[in-house]
Coordinates of C-alpha atoms in Angstrom, one line a residue:
M1 CA 99.8 102.4 67.6
A2 CA 96.1 103.0 67.0
K3 CA 94.0 104.4 69.8
V4 CA 91.9 102.0 71.9
A5 CA 88.6 102.8 73.5
G6 CA 88.7 105.7 75.9
E7 CA 91.9 107.3 74.5
V8 CA 92.0 111.1 74.9
D9 CA 94.5 113.8 74.6
A10 CA 96.2 115.0 77.8
K11 CA 94.7 118.5 77.5
E12 CA 91.2 117.0 77.9
L13 CA 92.0 115.5 81.3
V14 CA 91.3 117.0 84.8
R15 CA 94.6 118.3 86.2
I16 CA 96.0 116.7 89.4
P17 CA 96.1 119.6 91.9
G18 CA 99.2 120.4 93.8
G19 CA 99.6 121.2 97.5
I20 CA 97.5 118.2 98.6
A21 CA 98.1 114.8 100.2
T22 CA 97.3 111.3 99.1
A23 CA 98.6 107.7 99.7
V24 CA 100.0 105.0 97.5
G25 CA 97.1 102.6 97.9
S26 CA 97.6 99.6 100.2
W27 CA 96.4 99.6 103.8
P28 CA 96.6 97.3 106.8
G29 CA 93.7 95.1 107.8
T30 CA 91.0 93.3 105.9
D31 CA 87.8 95.4 106.4
P32 CA 87.1 97.4 103.2
R33 CA 84.4 99.5 104.8
E34 CA 86.5 100.6 107.7
A35 CA 89.4 101.3 105.4
A36 CA 87.3 103.4 103.0
T37 CA 85.9 105.4 105.8
T38 CA 89.4 106.1 107.2
I39 CA 90.9 107.1 103.8
L40 CA 88.0 109.5 103.0
G41 CA 88.3 111.1 106.3
E42 CA 92.1 111.5 106.3
L43 CA 92.6 112.5 102.7
P44 CA 89.9 115.0 101.7
D45 CA 91.6 116.2 98.6
L46 CA 92.7 113.0 96.9
A47 CA 91.3 109.9 98.6
H48 CA 91.7 106.5 96.9
L49 CA 90.2 103.1 96.4
V50 CA 92.0 101.1 99.1
E51 CA 93.9 97.9 98.5
L52 CA 93.9 95.4 101.3
P53 CA 96.5 92.7 100.5
G54 CA 96.1 91.2 104.0
R55 CA 93.1 89.3 102.6
G56 CA 95.5 87.1 100.6
I57 CA 95.4 85.8 97.0
G58 CA 93.7 88.2 94.6
A59 CA 93.9 91.2 97.0
D60 CA 97.5 92.1 96.5
M61 CA 98.9 94.4 93.8
L62 CA 99.4 91.7 91.2
G63 CA 96.4 89.6 92.0
R64 CA 94.1 92.5 91.7
V65 CA 95.0 92.9 88.1
S66 CA 93.2 89.6 87.3
A67 CA 90.0 91.4 88.1
L68 CA 90.8 94.2 85.6
L69 CA 92.2 92.4 82.5
V70 CA 89.8 91.9 79.6
D71 CA 89.6 88.3 78.4
M72 CA 92.6 87.3 80.5
R73 CA 92.8 85.7 83.9
F74 CA 95.4 84.6 86.5
D75 CA 96.1 81.4 88.3
T76 CA 98.6 80.8 91.1
T77 CA 101.9 79.0 91.3
T78 CA 104.4 78.4 94.0
R79 CA 106.2 81.5 92.7
G80 CA 103.2 83.8 92.4
Y81 CA 100.8 84.4 89.5
R82 CA 100.6 83.1 85.9
L83 CA 98.3 83.6 83.0
A84 CA 95.5 81.0 83.0
P85 CA 93.8 79.5 79.9
R86 CA 90.3 80.0 81.5
P87 CA 88.7 81.7 84.5
G88 CA 89.3 79.9 87.8
A89 CA 89.2 80.4 91.6
T90 CA 91.9 83.0 91.6
S91 CA 90.3 85.3 89.1
R92 CA 86.8 84.9 90.7
R93 CA 88.3 85.8 94.1
A94 CA 90.0 88.9 92.6
R95 CA 86.8 90.1 91.0
D96 CA 84.8 89.5 94.2
L97 CA 87.3 91.4 96.3
L98 CA 87.4 94.3 93.9
R99 CA 83.6 94.4 93.8
A100 CA 83.5 94.5 97.6
D101 CA 86.0 97.3 97.7
L102 CA 84.1 99.4 95.2
D103 CA 80.8 98.8 97.1
A104 CA 82.5 99.9 100.3
L105 CA 84.0 103.0 98.7
E106 CA 80.6 104.0 97.2
E107 CA 78.9 103.5 100.5
A108 CA 81.5 105.6 102.4
W109 CA 81.4 108.2 99.6
E110 CA 77.6 108.7 100.1
T111 CA 77.8 108.6 103.9
S112 CA 80.5 111.2 104.0
G113 CA 78.5 113.6 101.8
S114 CA 81.2 113.5 99.1
A115 CA 78.8 113.0 96.2
G116 CA 78.5 116.1 94.0
T117 CA 81.2 118.0 95.9
G118 CA 83.9 117.9 93.2
R119 CA 86.2 115.6 95.2
I120 CA 88.7 113.6 93.2
V121 CA 89.4 109.9 93.8
K122 CA 92.4 107.8 92.8
V123 CA 92.4 104.2 91.8
Q124 CA 95.6 102.1 91.5
A125 CA 96.7 99.2 89.3
T126 CA 100.0 97.4 88.6
G127 CA 101.6 99.0 85.5
P128 CA 102.2 97.0 82.4
L129 CA 106.0 96.6 82.8
T130 CA 105.8 95.4 86.3
L131 CA 102.9 93.1 85.4
A132 CA 105.0 91.6 82.5
A133 CA 108.0 91.3 84.8
Q134 CA 106.3 89.5 87.7
V135 CA 103.5 87.4 86.2
E136 CA 104.4 84.2 84.3
L137 CA 103.2 82.7 81.1
P138 CA 101.6 79.2 81.4
G139 CA 104.9 77.6 80.6
G140 CA 106.6 79.3 83.6
H141 CA 108.6 82.1 81.9
R142 CA 107.9 85.7 82.7
I143 CA 105.5 87.5 80.3
L144 CA 108.3 89.9 79.6
T145 CA 110.2 87.2 77.7
D146 CA 107.5 87.1 74.9
S147 CA 107.0 90.4 73.1
G148 CA 103.7 89.3 71.7
A149 CA 102.4 88.4 75.2
V150 CA 103.6 91.7 76.5
R151 CA 101.6 93.5 73.8
D152 CA 98.5 91.3 74.4
V153 CA 98.6 91.8 78.2
S154 CA 99.2 95.5 77.9
E155 CA 96.3 96.0 75.5
S156 CA 94.0 94.0 77.8
L157 CA 95.1 96.0 80.8
A158 CA 94.6 99.3 79.0
E159 CA 91.0 98.3 78.0
G160 CA 90.2 97.0 81.5
L161 CA 91.5 100.1 83.2
A162 CA 89.5 102.4 81.0
Q163 CA 86.4 100.4 82.0
H164 CA 87.4 100.5 85.6
V165 CA 87.9 104.2 85.6
S166 CA 84.6 104.7 83.9
E167 CA 82.8 102.6 86.4
V168 CA 84.3 104.4 89.4
R169 CA 83.5 107.8 87.8
K170 CA 79.9 106.7 87.3
R171 CA 79.4 105.2 90.7
L172 CA 80.8 108.2 92.6
G173 CA 80.1 111.0 90.3
A174 CA 83.7 112.1 90.7
E175 CA 86.7 112.8 88.6
V176 CA 89.2 110.0 88.7
V177 CA 93.0 109.8 88.8
L178 CA 94.6 106.6 87.7
Q179 CA 97.9 105.4 89.4
L180 CA 100.1 102.9 87.7
D181 CA 102.4 101.1 90.1
E182 CA 105.8 100.2 88.5
P183 CA 108.1 99.0 91.3
S184 CA 109.9 96.6 88.8
L185 CA 110.5 99.3 86.2
T186 CA 114.2 99.8 87.0
V187 CA 115.0 96.0 86.9
V188 CA 113.1 95.7 83.7
L189 CA 115.3 98.4 82.1
Q190 CA 118.5 97.0 83.6
G191 CA 117.8 93.4 82.7
S192 CA 118.4 92.1 86.2
L193 CA 115.4 89.8 86.4
R194 CA 115.9 86.0 86.6
G195 CA 114.0 83.4 84.8
P196 CA 112.6 80.2 86.3
S197 CA 116.1 78.8 86.8
I198 CA 119.6 80.2 87.0
L199 CA 120.2 79.2 83.4
N200 CA 117.4 81.4 82.2
T201 CA 117.8 85.1 82.1
V202 CA 115.5 87.9 81.1
R203 CA 116.9 90.5 78.7
A204 CA 116.8 94.2 79.5
L205 CA 113.8 95.8 77.7
P206 CA 115.2 98.6 75.5
E207 CA 113.8 102.0 76.7
P208 CA 112.0 102.8 73.4
E209 CA 110.1 99.5 73.7
A210 CA 109.4 99.9 77.3
L211 CA 108.1 103.5 76.8
A212 CA 105.9 102.3 74.0
V213 CA 104.3 99.7 76.3
L214 CA 103.8 102.1 79.1
D215 CA 102.5 105.0 77.0
A216 CA 100.0 102.7 75.2
V217 CA 98.3 102.1 78.5
I218 CA 98.5 105.7 79.7
T219 CA 97.1 107.3 76.5
A220 CA 94.2 104.9 76.4
Q221 CA 92.8 106.4 79.6
S222 CA 90.2 109.1 80.1
A223 CA 91.8 110.1 83.4
P224 CA 95.2 111.7 84.2
V225 CA 97.8 109.0 85.0
L226 CA 100.3 109.0 87.8
V227 CA 103.1 106.5 87.6
H228 CA 104.5 105.6 90.9
S229 CA 107.7 103.6 91.7
C230 CA 109.0 102.6 95.1
A231 CA 112.2 101.3 93.5
E232 CA 115.4 102.1 95.3
A233 CA 116.6 103.8 92.2
P234 CA 113.5 105.0 90.3
A235 CA 114.0 105.4 86.6
L236 CA 113.3 109.1 86.6
A237 CA 115.0 109.9 83.2
F238 CA 112.8 107.2 81.6
L239 CA 109.6 108.4 83.3
R240 CA 110.3 112.0 82.3
G241 CA 109.7 111.0 78.7
S242 CA 106.4 109.2 79.4
A243 CA 102.9 110.5 78.8
A244 CA 102.2 110.4 82.5
A245 CA 100.7 113.5 84.1
A246 CA 102.6 112.9 87.4
I247 CA 105.5 110.9 88.7
G248 CA 105.7 109.5 92.2
F249 CA 108.7 108.2 94.1
D250 CA 110.2 107.6 97.6
M251 CA 112.2 110.7 98.5
A252 CA 114.6 108.5 100.6
A253 CA 115.6 106.7 97.4
I254 CA 116.7 109.9 95.7
G255 CA 120.3 110.9 95.4
T256 CA 122.4 113.7 93.9
R257 CA 122.4 111.8 90.6
D258 CA 118.6 112.2 90.4
L259 CA 118.4 116.0 90.8
D260 CA 118.8 117.0 87.2
H261 CA 116.1 114.4 86.2
I262 CA 113.7 115.8 88.8
G263 CA 114.2 119.3 87.5
E264 CA 113.7 118.1 84.0
I265 CA 110.4 116.4 85.0
L266 CA 109.2 119.7 86.5
D267 CA 110.2 121.5 83.3
T268 CA 107.9 119.2 81.3
G269 CA 104.9 120.4 83.3
K270 CA 104.4 117.1 85.2
Q271 CA 103.4 117.0 88.8
L272 CA 105.5 115.2 91.4
V273 CA 104.2 113.0 94.1
L274 CA 106.8 113.0 96.9
G275 CA 106.9 110.1 99.2
L276 CA 108.1 112.0 102.3
V277 CA 106.6 110.0 105.1
P278 CA 108.1 106.6 105.9
T279 CA 106.0 103.5 105.9
A280 CA 107.3 102.4 109.3
P281 CA 107.3 104.5 112.5
P282 CA 110.6 106.5 112.8
A283 CA 113.0 105.5 115.5
M284 CA 112.9 109.0 117.0
P285 CA 109.8 111.1 117.5
A286 CA 109.2 113.4 114.5
T287 CA 106.8 116.2 113.5
W288 CA 105.5 117.3 110.2
R289 CA 108.4 119.7 109.9
D290 CA 110.9 116.9 109.9
F291 CA 109.1 115.2 107.0
A292 CA 108.5 118.5 105.1
E293 CA 112.2 119.5 105.1
P294 CA 113.4 117.3 102.2
G295 CA 110.8 118.6 99.8
V296 CA 111.6 122.2 100.6
R297 CA 115.3 121.6 100.2
L298 CA 114.7 119.9 96.9
V299 CA 113.0 122.8 95.3
D300 CA 115.5 125.2 96.8
R301 CA 118.4 123.2 95.4
L302 CA 116.8 122.9 92.0
G303 CA 116.3 126.7 91.9
F304 CA 112.5 126.5 91.6
P305 CA 110.4 129.1 93.4
R306 CA 108.8 127.9 96.7
K307 CA 105.3 128.2 95.1
T308 CA 106.3 125.0 93.2
L309 CA 105.5 123.2 96.5
A310 CA 101.9 124.4 96.4
E311 CA 101.4 124.1 92.7
R312 CA 103.3 121.0 91.6
M313 CA 103.8 118.8 94.6
V314 CA 101.5 116.1 96.0
I315 CA 102.6 114.6 99.4
G316 CA 102.2 111.1 100.7
P317 CA 103.9 108.1 102.3
A318 CA 107.0 106.6 100.6
C319 CA 105.1 103.5 99.6
G320 CA 102.1 101.4 100.5
L321 CA 101.1 101.1 104.1
A322 CA 99.8 97.5 104.2
G323 CA 102.7 96.4 106.3
A324 CA 102.5 99.3 108.8
P325 CA 100.9 99.2 112.2
L326 CA 97.4 100.6 111.9
E327 CA 98.2 103.5 114.3
W328 CA 101.2 104.5 112.2
A329 CA 99.3 104.2 109.0
R330 CA 96.8 106.7 110.3
T331 CA 99.6 108.9 111.5
A332 CA 101.3 108.8 108.1
L333 CA 98.2 110.1 106.4
R334 CA 97.7 112.8 108.9
V335 CA 101.3 114.0 108.8
S336 CA 101.2 113.9 104.9
A337 CA 98.2 116.2 105.0
E338 CA 99.9 118.5 107.5
V339 CA 103.0 118.8 105.2
A340 CA 100.8 119.4 102.2
R341 CA 98.9 122.1 104.0
A342 CA 102.2 123.8 105.0
Y343 CA 103.4 123.7 101.4
A344 CA 100.1 125.1 100.1
E345 CA 99.7 127.9 102.7
E346 CA 103.1 129.1 103.7
P347 CA 105.9 127.7 101.6
E348 CA 108.0 130.9 101.7
S349 CA 108.1 131.0 105.5
L350 CA 109.3 127.4 106.0
T351 CA 112.8 127.4 107.5
F352 CA 114.9 124.6 109.0
D353 CA 117.9 125.0 111.2

């Protein structure tokens, strides 16, 4: 596939550092200024443009894409979002909300003295496969059922994201990391999506086709791309072969079957973003050491040196925090930062009884 505007080679991109903390993207509440200030304060190494789905249509993970696509827009149905023939209220609202979020981040960035400091910022967007799986065509079928529509939407997304990254970089004077959220990746590959009725099924997308769609978006970007999946069984073997610079997943969803895939991902040189902190308060009181333990045991079991924790791991919550109580959301960021600091400063001394 030919390059689109903004495409660069991976070697030209800023590297995502290890031994730091970040968050997935979504946050409780509806005030973008308060959220931006909180995120910049709690995540000094990799803050992000906050998503506030509590504001409703156009503010959630899927609706936000309507503000990013080039020459394509969304409308709403009783089931969610669908492609619309012309701009309407849904797309206008999505654009207005994104603009407000960018303004809030820029204001907080300046107020916090972050301009010119070399800080990195992360932006998030729904990935092309989840987008195709969850958004409908005007006729009611999922985009995924039409290969031409999948191609058109993916190309539109790739171009829109390149523009979005460029705008954020220009506004903040900062390097940018792009996160693609692919929570539907596993069901897309398995073919377990339903159509508009029980008589309609959605075929599994063959891995080579799915990889071509995902990589076309990734390689079009002028920023390193992190692919994140909160799926119960993340498609790690598939993601290993992608052009992504980093792979993020919920550590609680990982089983013995996944260990070889994780080791192979590390062998490729990619970073890992470990979702170690739950999105809901734990039933029993816990400290950063409790959340740090799975990551330490992971690298030990895989046979990698402990310095891998400092060099190749980014730490964060398991998934978005929009549904969490605000107090716990703040705690989750703070604990993630504490775990990352321990990984960066003293990985060899971490022991667990």
